[in-house]
Amino acid sequence: MSSFSDPKAIVDYAGNATRRVPGLNDIHRMSALLLAESTPPNGRVLVVGAGGGMELKFFAQSFTSWQFDGVGPSAQMLSLAKTALGPLASRVQLHQGYVDVAPKEPFDSACCLLTLHFTTEAERYRTLCEIHSRLKPGAAFVAMHYSISQNAAERELWLSRCAAYAILSGVDPVQAATAADAIGTQLPILAPEQDEELMRKAGFKNISIFYVGLAFRGWVAHA
């Protein structure tokens, strides 16, 4: 399912994400203000799934004294992030790999956008535990990804709506339908209540939904 080694997909990543995810730019804005609730002016933020650099760039532009550590498994996507950041890259440390490669010292906040739906339930729980272990007590954590009912008919309906949204945003209809089918069959998408339970098990509390967009959900929680 992942196309993060496809050169064309990497080049087109930002445009494709914006066309497929309802309100993505506003999600970055909302995430930034939620992270700011626990991040001081000179704070340090962990970004898991940082390839592409879209959220990193927005956060760095919005909070000019924050420092960042970004983690992602794809060298090509991290290269894209560095390019997107431009001069802002001086405030960002990029780490190739999964969350395990992130520094251990406590962060003031963390986010994980459009990433956890690629992980199995067990991998997702482990990732959430690793993020939690790197946060200061009370630190904000923001997550957003596909999260829909496990009922087959309801799942298919919401993914078809996502495809329709992409088509209205300019995505080729055949590509949109093919992508929706692949997402439904290949991604280990969980239901919202399952996602929230994994966050609780990993130690997060005060879990609240801040965003719902078709098949996507976004949460803010605290360590």
CSV table of C-alpha atoms in Angstrom, one decimal, residues 115-195:
chain,number,residue,atom,x,y,z
A,115,THR,CA,0.8,7.3,10.1
A,116,LEU,CA,-0.7,4.9,12.6
A,117,HIS,CA,-3.2,3.5,10.0
A,118,PHE,CA,-0.1,1.8,8.4
A,119,THR,CA,0.5,-0.2,11.6
A,120,THR,CA,-1.0,-3.4,12.9
A,121,GLU,CA,-2.8,-3.3,16.3
A,122,ALA,CA,0.3,-4.7,18.0
A,123,GLU,CA,2.6,-2.3,16.2
A,124,ARG,CA,0.3,0.6,17.0
A,125,TYR,CA,0.2,-0.1,20.7
A,126,ARG,CA,4.0,-0.4,20.8
A,127,THR,CA,4.4,2.8,18.9
A,128,LEU,CA,2.1,4.6,21.3
A,129,CYS,CA,4.0,3.2,24.3
A,130,GLU,CA,7.3,4.4,22.8
A,131,ILE,CA,5.8,7.9,22.2
A,132,HIS,CA,4.4,8.0,25.7
A,133,SER,CA,7.7,7.0,27.3
A,134,ARG,CA,9.3,10.0,25.6
A,135,LEU,CA,6.9,12.7,26.8
A,136,LYS,CA,6.9,14.8,30.0
A,137,PRO,CA,4.0,14.3,32.4
A,138,GLY,CA,1.0,16.1,31.0
A,139,ALA,CA,2.5,16.6,27.6
A,140,ALA,CA,0.0,16.9,24.7
A,141,PHE,CA,-0.1,14.1,22.0
A,142,VAL,CA,-2.0,14.6,18.8
A,143,ALA,CA,-2.8,11.8,16.4
A,144,MET,CA,-4.8,11.7,13.2
A,145,HIS,CA,-5.4,8.8,10.7
A,146,TYR,CA,-8.0,6.6,9.1
A,147,SER,CA,-10.3,5.2,11.8
A,148,ILE,CA,-13.7,3.8,10.9
A,149,SER,CA,-16.1,1.0,11.9
A,150,GLN,CA,-15.1,-2.6,11.4
A,151,ASN,CA,-18.6,-3.3,9.9
A,152,ALA,CA,-17.8,-4.2,6.2
A,153,ALA,CA,-20.7,-2.2,4.7
A,154,GLU,CA,-20.1,0.9,6.7
A,155,ARG,CA,-16.4,0.7,6.1
A,156,GLU,CA,-17.0,0.5,2.3
A,157,LEU,CA,-19.4,3.4,2.4
A,158,TRP,CA,-16.9,5.7,4.2
A,159,LEU,CA,-14.1,4.8,1.9
A,160,SER,CA,-16.3,5.4,-1.2
A,161,ARG,CA,-17.0,8.8,0.3
A,162,CYS,CA,-13.3,9.5,0.6
A,163,ALA,CA,-12.9,8.5,-3.0
A,164,ALA,CA,-15.7,10.9,-4.0
A,165,TYR,CA,-14.0,13.7,-2.0
A,166,ALA,CA,-10.7,13.0,-3.8
A,167,ILE,CA,-12.4,13.1,-7.2
A,168,LEU,CA,-14.1,16.5,-6.4
A,169,SER,CA,-10.6,17.7,-5.4
A,170,GLY,CA,-9.2,16.8,-8.8
A,171,VAL,CA,-7.9,13.3,-8.4
A,172,ASP,CA,-8.4,11.0,-11.4
A,173,PRO,CA,-11.6,8.9,-10.8
A,174,VAL,CA,-9.9,5.6,-11.6
A,175,GLN,CA,-7.0,6.4,-9.3
A,176,ALA,CA,-9.3,7.5,-6.5
A,177,ALA,CA,-11.4,4.3,-6.7
A,178,THR,CA,-8.3,2.1,-6.9
A,179,ALA,CA,-6.8,3.8,-3.9
A,180,ALA,CA,-10.0,3.4,-1.9
A,181,ASP,CA,-10.1,-0.3,-2.6
A,182,ALA,CA,-6.4,-0.7,-1.7
A,183,ILE,CA,-6.9,1.2,1.6
A,184,GLY,CA,-9.8,-0.9,2.5
A,185,THR,CA,-8.1,-4.2,1.8
A,186,GLN,CA,-4.5,-3.5,2.8
A,187,LEU,CA,-4.5,-1.0,5.6
A,188,PRO,CA,-5.1,-2.4,9.2
A,189,ILE,CA,-7.6,0.3,10.0
A,190,LEU,CA,-9.2,0.1,13.4
A,191,ALA,CA,-12.4,1.5,14.7
A,192,PRO,CA,-12.3,4.8,16.8
A,193,GLU,CA,-13.1,3.0,20.0
A,194,GLN,CA,-10.2,0.5,19.3
A,195,ASP,CA,-7.8,3.4,18.7
